[in-house]
Tab-separated table of C-alpha atoms in Angstrom:
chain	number	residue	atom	x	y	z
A	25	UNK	CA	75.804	96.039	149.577
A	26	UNK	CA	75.032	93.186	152.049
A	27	UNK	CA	74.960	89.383	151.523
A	28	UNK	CA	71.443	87.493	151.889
A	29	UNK	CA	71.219	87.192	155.943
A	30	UNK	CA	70.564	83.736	157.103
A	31	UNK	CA	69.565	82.347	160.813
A	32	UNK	CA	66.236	83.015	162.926
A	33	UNK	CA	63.244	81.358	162.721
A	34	UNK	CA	59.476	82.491	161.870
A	35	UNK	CA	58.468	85.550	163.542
A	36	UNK	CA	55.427	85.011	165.832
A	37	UNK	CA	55.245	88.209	167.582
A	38	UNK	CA	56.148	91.948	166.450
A	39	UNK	CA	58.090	91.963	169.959
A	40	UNK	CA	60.361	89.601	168.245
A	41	UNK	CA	61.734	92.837	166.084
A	42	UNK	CA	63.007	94.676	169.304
A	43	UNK	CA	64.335	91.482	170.324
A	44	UNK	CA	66.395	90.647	167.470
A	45	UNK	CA	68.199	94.277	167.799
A	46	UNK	CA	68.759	94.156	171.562
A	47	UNK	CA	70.508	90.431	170.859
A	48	UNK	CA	73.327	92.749	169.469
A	49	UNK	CA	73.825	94.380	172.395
A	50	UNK	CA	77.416	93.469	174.386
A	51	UNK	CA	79.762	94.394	177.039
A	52	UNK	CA	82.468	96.741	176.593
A	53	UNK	CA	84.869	94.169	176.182
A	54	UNK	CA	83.330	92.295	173.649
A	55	UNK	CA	83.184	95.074	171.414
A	56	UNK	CA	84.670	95.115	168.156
A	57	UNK	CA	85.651	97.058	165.052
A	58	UNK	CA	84.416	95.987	161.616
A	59	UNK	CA	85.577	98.289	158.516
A	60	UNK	CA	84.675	98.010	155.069
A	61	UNK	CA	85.897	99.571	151.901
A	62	UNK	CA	84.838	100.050	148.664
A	63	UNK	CA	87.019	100.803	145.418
A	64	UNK	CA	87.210	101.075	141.572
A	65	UNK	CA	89.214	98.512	139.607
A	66	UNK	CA	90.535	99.627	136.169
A	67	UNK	CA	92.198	98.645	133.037
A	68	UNK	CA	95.861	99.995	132.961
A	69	UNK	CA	96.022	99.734	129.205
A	70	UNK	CA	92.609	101.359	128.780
A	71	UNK	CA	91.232	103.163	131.801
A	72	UNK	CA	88.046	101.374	131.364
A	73	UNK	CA	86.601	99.724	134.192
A	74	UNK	CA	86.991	96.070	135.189
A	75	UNK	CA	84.614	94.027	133.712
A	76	UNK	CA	83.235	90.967	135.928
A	77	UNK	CA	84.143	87.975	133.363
A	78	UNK	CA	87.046	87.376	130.593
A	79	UNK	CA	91.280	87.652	130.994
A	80	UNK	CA	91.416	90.662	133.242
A	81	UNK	CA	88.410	90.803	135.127
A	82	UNK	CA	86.819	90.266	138.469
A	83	UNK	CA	86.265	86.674	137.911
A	84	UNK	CA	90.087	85.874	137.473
A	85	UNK	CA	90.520	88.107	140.898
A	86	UNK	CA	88.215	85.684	142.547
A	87	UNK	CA	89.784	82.342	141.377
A	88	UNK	CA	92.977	84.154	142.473
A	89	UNK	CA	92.165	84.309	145.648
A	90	UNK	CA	90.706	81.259	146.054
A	91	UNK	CA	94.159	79.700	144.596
A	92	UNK	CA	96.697	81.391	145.947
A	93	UNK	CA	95.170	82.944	149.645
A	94	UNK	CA	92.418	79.974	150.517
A	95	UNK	CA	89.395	82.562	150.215
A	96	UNK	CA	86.047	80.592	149.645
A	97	UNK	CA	83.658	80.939	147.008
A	98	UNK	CA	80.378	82.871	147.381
A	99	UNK	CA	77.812	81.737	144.910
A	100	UNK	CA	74.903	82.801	143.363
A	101	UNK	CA	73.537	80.705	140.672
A	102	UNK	CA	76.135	79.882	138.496
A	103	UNK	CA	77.819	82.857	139.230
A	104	UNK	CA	80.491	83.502	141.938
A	105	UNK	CA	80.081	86.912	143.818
A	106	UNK	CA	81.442	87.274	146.476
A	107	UNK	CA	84.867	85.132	148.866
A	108	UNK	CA	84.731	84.605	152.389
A	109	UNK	CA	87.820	83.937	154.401
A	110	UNK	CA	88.493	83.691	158.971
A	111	UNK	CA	85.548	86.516	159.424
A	112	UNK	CA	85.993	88.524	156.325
A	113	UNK	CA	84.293	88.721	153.442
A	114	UNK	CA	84.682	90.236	149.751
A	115	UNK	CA	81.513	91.475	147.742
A	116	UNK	CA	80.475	93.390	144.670
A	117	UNK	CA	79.061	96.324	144.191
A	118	UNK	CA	76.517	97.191	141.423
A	119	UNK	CA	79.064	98.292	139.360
A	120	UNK	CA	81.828	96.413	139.920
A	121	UNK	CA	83.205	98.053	143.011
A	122	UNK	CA	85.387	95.400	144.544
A	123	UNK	CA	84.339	95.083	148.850
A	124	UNK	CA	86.409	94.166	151.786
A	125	UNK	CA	84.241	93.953	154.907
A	126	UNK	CA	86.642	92.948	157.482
A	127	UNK	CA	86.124	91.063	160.520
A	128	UNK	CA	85.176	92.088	163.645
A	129	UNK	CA	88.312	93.041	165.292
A	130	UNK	CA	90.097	94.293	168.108
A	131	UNK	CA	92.109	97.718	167.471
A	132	UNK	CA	93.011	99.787	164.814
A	133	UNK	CA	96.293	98.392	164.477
A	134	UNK	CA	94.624	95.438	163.559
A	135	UNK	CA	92.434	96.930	160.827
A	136	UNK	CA	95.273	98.583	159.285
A	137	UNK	CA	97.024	95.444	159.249
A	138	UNK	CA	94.058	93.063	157.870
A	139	UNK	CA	94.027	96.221	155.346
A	140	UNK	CA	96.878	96.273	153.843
A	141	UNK	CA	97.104	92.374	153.564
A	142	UNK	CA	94.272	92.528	151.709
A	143	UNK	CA	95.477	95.087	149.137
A	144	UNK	CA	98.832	93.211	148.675
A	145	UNK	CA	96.862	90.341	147.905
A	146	UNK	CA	94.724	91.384	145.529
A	147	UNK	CA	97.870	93.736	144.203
A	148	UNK	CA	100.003	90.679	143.611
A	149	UNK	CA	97.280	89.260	140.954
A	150	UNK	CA	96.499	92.100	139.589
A	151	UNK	CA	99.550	94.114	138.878
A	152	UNK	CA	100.769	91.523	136.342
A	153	UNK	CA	97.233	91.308	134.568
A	154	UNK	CA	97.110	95.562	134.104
A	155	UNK	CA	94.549	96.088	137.016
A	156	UNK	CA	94.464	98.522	139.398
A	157	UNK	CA	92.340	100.009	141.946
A	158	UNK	CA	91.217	103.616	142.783
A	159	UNK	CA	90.122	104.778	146.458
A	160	UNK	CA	88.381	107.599	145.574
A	161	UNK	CA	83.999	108.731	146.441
A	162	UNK	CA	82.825	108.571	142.940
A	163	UNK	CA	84.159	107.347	139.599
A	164	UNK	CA	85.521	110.550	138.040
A	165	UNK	CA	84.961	110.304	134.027
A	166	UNK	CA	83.244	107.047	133.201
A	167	UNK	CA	79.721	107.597	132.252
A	168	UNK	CA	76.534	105.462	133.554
A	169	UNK	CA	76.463	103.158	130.237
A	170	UNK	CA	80.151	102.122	130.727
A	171	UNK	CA	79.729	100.700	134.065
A	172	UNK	CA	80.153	96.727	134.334
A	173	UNK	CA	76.642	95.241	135.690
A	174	UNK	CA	77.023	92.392	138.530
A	175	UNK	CA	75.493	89.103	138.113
A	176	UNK	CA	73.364	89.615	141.400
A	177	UNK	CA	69.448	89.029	141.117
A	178	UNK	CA	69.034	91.745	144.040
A	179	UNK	CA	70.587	94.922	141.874
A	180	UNK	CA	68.530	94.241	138.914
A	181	UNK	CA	65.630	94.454	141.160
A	182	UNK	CA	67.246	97.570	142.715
A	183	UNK	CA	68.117	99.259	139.519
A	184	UNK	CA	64.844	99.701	138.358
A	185	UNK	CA	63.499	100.424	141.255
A	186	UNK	CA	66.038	103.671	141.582
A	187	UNK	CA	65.252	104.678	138.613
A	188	UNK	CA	61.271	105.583	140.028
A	189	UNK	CA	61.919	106.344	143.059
A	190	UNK	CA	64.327	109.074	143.098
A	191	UNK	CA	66.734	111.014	140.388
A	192	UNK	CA	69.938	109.617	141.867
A	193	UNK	CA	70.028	105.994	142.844
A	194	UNK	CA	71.888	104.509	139.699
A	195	UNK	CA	74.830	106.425	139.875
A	196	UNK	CA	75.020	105.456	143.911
A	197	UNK	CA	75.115	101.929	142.659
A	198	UNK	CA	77.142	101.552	139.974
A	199	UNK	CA	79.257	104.960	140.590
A	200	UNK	CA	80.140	105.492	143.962
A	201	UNK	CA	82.593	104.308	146.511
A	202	UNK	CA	83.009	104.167	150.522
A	203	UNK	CA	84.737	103.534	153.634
A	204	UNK	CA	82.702	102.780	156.724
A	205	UNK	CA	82.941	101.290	159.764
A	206	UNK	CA	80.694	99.285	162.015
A	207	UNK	CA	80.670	99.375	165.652
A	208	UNK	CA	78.970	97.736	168.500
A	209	UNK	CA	76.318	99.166	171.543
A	210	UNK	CA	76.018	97.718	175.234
A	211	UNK	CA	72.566	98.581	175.402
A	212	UNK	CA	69.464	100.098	174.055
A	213	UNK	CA	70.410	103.679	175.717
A	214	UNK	CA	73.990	103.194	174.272
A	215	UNK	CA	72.728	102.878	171.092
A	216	UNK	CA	70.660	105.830	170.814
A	217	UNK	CA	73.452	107.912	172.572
A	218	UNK	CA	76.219	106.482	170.081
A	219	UNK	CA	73.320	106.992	166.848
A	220	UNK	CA	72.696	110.624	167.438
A	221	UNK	CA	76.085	111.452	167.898
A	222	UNK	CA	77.099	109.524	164.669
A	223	UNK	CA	74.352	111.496	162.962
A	224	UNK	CA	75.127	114.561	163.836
A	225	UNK	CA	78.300	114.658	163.125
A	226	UNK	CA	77.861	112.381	159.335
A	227	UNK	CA	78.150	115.789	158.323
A	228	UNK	CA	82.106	116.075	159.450
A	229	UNK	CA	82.888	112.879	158.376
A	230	UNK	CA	81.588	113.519	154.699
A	231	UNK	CA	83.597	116.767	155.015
A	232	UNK	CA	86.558	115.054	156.228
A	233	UNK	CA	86.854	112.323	153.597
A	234	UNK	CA	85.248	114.047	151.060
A	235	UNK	CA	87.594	112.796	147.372
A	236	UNK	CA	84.542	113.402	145.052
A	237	UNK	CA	84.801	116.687	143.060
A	238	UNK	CA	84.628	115.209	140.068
A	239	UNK	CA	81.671	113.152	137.964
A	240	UNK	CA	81.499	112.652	134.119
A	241	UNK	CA	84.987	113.788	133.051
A	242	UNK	CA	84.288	117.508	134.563
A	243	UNK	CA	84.124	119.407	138.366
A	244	UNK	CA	80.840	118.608	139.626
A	245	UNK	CA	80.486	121.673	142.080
A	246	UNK	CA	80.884	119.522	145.369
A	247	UNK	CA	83.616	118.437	147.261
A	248	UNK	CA	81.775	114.976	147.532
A	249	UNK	CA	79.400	114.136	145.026
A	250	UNK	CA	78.752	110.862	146.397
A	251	UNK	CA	77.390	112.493	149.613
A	252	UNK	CA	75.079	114.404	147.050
A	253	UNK	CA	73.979	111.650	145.027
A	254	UNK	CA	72.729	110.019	148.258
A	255	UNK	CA	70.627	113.340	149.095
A	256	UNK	CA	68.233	112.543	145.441
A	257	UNK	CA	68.574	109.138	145.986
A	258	UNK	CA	64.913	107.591	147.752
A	259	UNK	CA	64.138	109.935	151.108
A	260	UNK	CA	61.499	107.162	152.055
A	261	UNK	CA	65.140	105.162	153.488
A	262	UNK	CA	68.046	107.611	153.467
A	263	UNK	CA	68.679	110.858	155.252
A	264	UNK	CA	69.315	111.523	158.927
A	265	UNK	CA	66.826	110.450	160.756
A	266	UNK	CA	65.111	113.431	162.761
A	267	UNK	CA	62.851	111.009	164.755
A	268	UNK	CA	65.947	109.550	166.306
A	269	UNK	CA	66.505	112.923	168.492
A	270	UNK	CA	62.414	112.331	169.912
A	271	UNK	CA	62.001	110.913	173.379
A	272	UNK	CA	60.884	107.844	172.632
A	273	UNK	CA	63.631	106.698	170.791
A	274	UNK	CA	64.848	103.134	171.040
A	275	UNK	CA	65.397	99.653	169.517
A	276	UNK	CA	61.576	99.480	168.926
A	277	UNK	CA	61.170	103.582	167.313
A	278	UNK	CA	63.689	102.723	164.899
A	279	UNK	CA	61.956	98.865	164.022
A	280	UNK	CA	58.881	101.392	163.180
A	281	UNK	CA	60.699	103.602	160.161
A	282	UNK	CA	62.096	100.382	158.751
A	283	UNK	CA	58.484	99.031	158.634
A	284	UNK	CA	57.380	101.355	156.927
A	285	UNK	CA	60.011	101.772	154.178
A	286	UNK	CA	59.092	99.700	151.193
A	287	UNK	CA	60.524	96.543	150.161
A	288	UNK	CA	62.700	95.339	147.659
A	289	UNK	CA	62.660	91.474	147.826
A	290	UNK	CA	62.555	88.550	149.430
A	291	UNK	CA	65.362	85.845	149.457
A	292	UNK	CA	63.982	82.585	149.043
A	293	UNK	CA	65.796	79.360	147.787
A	294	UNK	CA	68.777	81.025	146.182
A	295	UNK	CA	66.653	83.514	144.478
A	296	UNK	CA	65.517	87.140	144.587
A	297	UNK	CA	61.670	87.709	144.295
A	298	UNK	CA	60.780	90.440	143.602
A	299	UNK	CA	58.455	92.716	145.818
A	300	UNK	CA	59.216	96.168	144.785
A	301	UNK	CA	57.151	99.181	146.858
A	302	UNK	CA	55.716	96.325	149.241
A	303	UNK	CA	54.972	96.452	152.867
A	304	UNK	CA	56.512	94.509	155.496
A	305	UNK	CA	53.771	95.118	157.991
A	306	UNK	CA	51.225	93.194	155.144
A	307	UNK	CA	54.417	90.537	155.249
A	308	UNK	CA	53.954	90.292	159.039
A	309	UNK	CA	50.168	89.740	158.839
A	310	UNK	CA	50.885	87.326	156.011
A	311	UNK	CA	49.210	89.454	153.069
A	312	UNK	CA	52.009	90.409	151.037
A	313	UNK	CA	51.886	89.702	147.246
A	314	UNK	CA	54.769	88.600	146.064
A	315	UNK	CA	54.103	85.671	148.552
A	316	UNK	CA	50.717	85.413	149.708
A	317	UNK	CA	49.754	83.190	153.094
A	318	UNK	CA	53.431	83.487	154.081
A	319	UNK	CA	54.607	84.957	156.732
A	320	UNK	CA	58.264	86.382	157.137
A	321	UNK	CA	61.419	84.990	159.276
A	322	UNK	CA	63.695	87.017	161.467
A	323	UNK	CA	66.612	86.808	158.259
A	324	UNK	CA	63.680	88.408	155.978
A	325	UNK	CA	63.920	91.174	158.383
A	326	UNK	CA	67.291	91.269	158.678
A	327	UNK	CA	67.395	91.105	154.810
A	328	UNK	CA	64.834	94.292	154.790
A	329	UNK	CA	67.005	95.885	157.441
A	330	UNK	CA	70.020	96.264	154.787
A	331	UNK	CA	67.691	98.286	152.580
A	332	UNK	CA	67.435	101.336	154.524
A	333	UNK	CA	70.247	103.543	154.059
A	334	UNK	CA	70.456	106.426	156.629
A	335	UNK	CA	73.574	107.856	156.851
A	336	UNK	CA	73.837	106.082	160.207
A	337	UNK	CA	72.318	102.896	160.431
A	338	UNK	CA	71.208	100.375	163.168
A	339	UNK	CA	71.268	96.745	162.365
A	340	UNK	CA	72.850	94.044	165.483
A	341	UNK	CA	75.622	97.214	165.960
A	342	UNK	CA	75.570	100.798	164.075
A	343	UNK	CA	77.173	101.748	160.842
A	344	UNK	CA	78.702	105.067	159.909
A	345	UNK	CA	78.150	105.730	156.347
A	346	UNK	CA	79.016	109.241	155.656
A	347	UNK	CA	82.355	108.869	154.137
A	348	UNK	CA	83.780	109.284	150.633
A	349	UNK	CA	86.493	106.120	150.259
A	350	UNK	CA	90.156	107.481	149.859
A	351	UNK	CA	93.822	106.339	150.190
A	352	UNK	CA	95.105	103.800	152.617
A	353	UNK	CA	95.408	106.176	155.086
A	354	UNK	CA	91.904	107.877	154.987
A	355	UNK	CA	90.109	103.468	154.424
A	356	UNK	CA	92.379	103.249	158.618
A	357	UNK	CA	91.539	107.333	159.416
A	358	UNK	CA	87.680	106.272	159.270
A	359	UNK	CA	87.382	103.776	161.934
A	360	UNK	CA	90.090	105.399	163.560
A	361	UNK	CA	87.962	109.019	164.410
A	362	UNK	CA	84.916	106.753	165.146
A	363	UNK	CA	86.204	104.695	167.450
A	364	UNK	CA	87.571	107.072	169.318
A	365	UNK	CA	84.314	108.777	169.602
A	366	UNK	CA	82.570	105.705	169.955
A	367	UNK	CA	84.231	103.629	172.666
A	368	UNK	CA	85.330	105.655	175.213
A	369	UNK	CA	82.689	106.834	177.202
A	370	UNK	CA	84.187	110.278	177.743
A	371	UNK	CA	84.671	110.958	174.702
A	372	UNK	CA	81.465	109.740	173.964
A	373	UNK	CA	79.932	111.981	176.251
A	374	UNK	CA	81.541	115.050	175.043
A	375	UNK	CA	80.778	114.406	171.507
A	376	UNK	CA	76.994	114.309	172.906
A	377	UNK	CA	77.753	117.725	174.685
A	378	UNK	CA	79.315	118.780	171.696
A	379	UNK	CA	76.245	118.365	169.042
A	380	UNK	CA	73.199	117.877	171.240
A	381	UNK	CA	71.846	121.788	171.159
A	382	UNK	CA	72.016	121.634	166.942
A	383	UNK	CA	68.385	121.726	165.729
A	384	UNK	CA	66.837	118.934	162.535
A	385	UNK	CA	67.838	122.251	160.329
A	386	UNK	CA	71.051	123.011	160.776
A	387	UNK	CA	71.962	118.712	161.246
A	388	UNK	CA	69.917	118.578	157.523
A	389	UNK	CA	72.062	121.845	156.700
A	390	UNK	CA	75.368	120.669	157.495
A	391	UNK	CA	75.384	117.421	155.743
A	392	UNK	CA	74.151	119.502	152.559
A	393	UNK	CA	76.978	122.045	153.135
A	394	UNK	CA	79.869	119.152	153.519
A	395	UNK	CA	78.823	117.765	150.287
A	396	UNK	CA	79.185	121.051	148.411
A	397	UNK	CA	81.824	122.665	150.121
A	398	UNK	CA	83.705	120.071	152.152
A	399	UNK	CA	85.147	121.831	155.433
A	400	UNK	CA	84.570	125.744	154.331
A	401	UNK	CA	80.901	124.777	154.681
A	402	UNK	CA	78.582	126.311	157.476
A	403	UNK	CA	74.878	126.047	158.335
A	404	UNK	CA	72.627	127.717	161.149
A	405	UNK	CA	75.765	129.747	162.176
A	406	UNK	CA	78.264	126.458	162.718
A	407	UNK	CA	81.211	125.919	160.597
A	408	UNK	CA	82.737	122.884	159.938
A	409	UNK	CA	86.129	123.196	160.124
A	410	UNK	CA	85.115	124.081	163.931
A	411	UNK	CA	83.122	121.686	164.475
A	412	UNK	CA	85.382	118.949	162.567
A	413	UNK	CA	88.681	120.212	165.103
A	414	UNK	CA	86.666	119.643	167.911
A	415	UNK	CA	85.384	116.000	167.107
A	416	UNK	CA	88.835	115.234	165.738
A	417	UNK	CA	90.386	116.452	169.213
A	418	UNK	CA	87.816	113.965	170.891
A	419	UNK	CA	88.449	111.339	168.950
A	420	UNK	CA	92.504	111.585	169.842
A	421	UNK	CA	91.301	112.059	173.488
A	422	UNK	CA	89.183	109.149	172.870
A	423	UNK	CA	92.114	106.601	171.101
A	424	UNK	CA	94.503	107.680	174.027
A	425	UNK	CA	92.573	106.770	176.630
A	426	UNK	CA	92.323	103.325	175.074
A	427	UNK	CA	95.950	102.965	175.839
A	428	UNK	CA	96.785	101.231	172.386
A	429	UNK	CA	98.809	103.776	170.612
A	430	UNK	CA	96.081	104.207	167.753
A	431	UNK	CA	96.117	108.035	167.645
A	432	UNK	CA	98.793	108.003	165.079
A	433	UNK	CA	95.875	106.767	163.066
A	434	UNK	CA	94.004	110.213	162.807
A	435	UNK	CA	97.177	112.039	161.217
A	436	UNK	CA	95.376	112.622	158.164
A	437	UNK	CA	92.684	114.277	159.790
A	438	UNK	CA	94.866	116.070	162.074
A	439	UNK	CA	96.369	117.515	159.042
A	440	UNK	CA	93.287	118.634	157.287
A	441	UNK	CA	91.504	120.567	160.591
A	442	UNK	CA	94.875	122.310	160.383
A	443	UNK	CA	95.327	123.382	156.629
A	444	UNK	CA	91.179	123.230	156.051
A	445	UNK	CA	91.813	121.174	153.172
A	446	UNK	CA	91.057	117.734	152.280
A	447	UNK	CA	91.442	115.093	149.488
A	448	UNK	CA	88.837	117.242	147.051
A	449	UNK	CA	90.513	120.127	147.881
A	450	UNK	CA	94.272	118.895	146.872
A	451	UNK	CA	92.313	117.583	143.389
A	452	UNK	CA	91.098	120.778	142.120
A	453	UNK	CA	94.138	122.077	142.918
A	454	UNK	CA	95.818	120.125	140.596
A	455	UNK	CA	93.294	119.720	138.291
A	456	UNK	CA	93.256	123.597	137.769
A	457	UNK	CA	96.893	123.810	138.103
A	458	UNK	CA	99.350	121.180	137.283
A	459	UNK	CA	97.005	118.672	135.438
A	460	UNK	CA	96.123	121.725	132.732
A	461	UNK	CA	91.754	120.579	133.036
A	462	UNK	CA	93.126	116.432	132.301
A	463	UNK	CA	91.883	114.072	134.158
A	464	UNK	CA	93.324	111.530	133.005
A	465	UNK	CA	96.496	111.691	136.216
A	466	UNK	CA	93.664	110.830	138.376
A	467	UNK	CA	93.484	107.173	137.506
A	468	UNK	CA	96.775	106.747	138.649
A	469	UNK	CA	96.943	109.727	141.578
A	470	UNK	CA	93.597	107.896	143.486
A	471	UNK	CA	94.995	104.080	143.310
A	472	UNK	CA	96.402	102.232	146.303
């Protein structure tokens, strides 16, 4: 979940909104690779999850940090929530899911190295205090009422939202985890290009990363339940976006759909107000309720803009959101096959060639069919193991022809277009077979 935006000024005219998008626009070489992963810490002693305060808990991670790596403090209230350090930053998740968003950086190289210094840091504190940390889509056994609760006004405002909205949204918060990666456009046409493709092919990404089979101590019935919990979640923000394969489409199209989703709150002085199922066009024309007479500023927006959750979304650069988190290779794989989609042209191109005669159907169909069935799924006649070899072969084209050596990056994916199996699969297995119907190996089996 994002940090309270700050920066920009009052918003005079709606063609500020278009503006404010386009200002994220940048030359090829400025371009730049932000990845951010989400996991599960847990008790070794126990297997219960890591609580935010006391001896082994999230708050002791935090001063950690701050001690021994010079990570700042991020504050709300009384409460800290979040470190910043050179770019990066740490953050909570509803239920305790512990958050590196990286910086923006150059290669892949670099994100596997930034990754990995992050994990030994956080490893060398916890190891001795009985902490560790699963990569895996969605907590396996614990139920809803044993999930810590963060000290952050905007969930509380969320979680009872969720709960009217939709039949899923509290297990997304406080049960599920990702990898995702953020990436930048040159122009209002690059965007579009670079958003359709990333939508249509969410659906291979889910089935690629999918490590989610199981929920509440048993087999759900998917190969990535987090994928399905975001499918009953709140359709008014989430989904994949049919209007965004109209002509039309643009920076000011997709300004228009986050308009009209409903609010959650405003950020004002530290605090969360809350303005549940409001409209930000009656907050443009300064008439909404929870602050009548005022009129929003362009970090409001920015603010709103983080509570839409497509499974490719648009803010200053795009984010691809489709993805179940996993091991330290899959948290590298992820940016690794989008960037090689994403940032070569050619590739880029191809990827467009490769999805652009597939229908709202069988784009809606596919992302249901990678959530139950990972790879072996299929929809309006396409499979997904074919159509995950062929974006996988792109994105290696892709990573070569950036002439950085980052192809190595995709072997995991290589692998599973070749054996059809992923993560979920390999779980079941041994679930059904060496583990004897225990889950109890997975604690250790899913942590870095």
């Amino acid at each position: 979940m994002s940090i309270p935006q700050s920066g920009g000024g009052p918003i005079e005219s709606f063609a500020q909104l278009a503006a404010y998008m386009a200002s994220g626009s940048k030359p090829k070489d400025q371009w730049r690779i932000g990845t951010e992963h989400e996991k599960f810490g847990w008790l070794t002693d126990t297997r219960a999850p890591l609580p935010y305060a006391g001896a082994r808990s999230i708050s002791v991670l935090f001063d950690e940090l701050a001690t021994r790596y010079g990570w700042e403090p991020v504050r709300e209230g009384n409460n800290v929530i979040g470190m910043t350090r050179n770019g990066a930053n740490i953050s909570l998740e509803p239920g305790g899911q512990f958050e590196l968003s990286g910086a923006p950086l150059v290669s892949i190289h670099d994100i596997e190295a930034e990754t990995r210094e992050h994990l030994d840091e956080v490893k060398s504190i916890a190891d001795p205090l009985g902490i560790k940390f699963m990569g895996i889509g969605a907590a396996p056994v614990w139920s809803h009422s044993e999930m810590p609760v963060m000290p952050k006004g905007r969930y509380r405002l969320m979680t009872d939202y969720m709960g009217r909205v939709g039949t899923h949204g509290t297990q997304m918060m406080y049960r599920t985890s990702t990898v995702q990666v953020n990436l930048d456009y040159a122009s209002e046409a690059d965007m579009v290009k670079k958003l359709r493709v990333a939508l249509a092919l969410q659906p291979v990404a889910t089935a690629l990363f999918a490590s989610s089979p199981f929920f509440d101590g048993k087999v759900n019935g998917h190969k990535s339940w987090r994928s399905r919990i975001w499918r009953g979640l709140d359709d008014s923000r989430t989904g994949m976006l049919p209007f965004a394969f109209e002509d039309g489409m643009g920076f000011q199209r997709y300004i228009d759909w986050v308009l009209d989703v409903p609010m959650y709150f405003v950020y004002r002085d530290g605090k969360y107000i809350n303005a549940l199922g409001q409209s930000f066009r009656d907050f443009l024309a300064g008439k909404l309720p929870a602050l009548p007479g005022e009129k929003p500023t362009l970090s409001d927006f920015a603010d709103h803009m983080t509570t839409v959750f497509p499974e490719a979304r648009v803010k200053k650069y795009i984010e691809m959101r489709g993805a179940d988190c996993g091991d330290f290779a899959h948290v590298v794989g992820l940016p690794a096959f989008w960037v090689g989609l994403m940032y070569d042209q050619g590739a880029l191109d191809a990827a467009w060639d490769l999805v652009k005669g597939l229908d709202t159907e069988t784009r809606e169909g596919l992302r249901v069919a990678a959530s139950v069935a990972g790879l072996q799924g299929e929809a309006g006649g396409v499979k997904l193991i074919d159509l995950a070899r062929a974006s996988v072969a792109l994105s290696q084209a892709g990573l070569a022809a950036r002439g950085l050596g980052e192809e190595r990056h995709l072997a995991p994916l290589v692998e599973h277009v070749a054996t059809g199996e992923v993560q979920a699969d390999r779980w079941l297995q041994l679930y059904h077979g060496a583990w004897g119907g225990d889950l109890t190996p997975i604690y250790e089996a899913s942590s870095f």
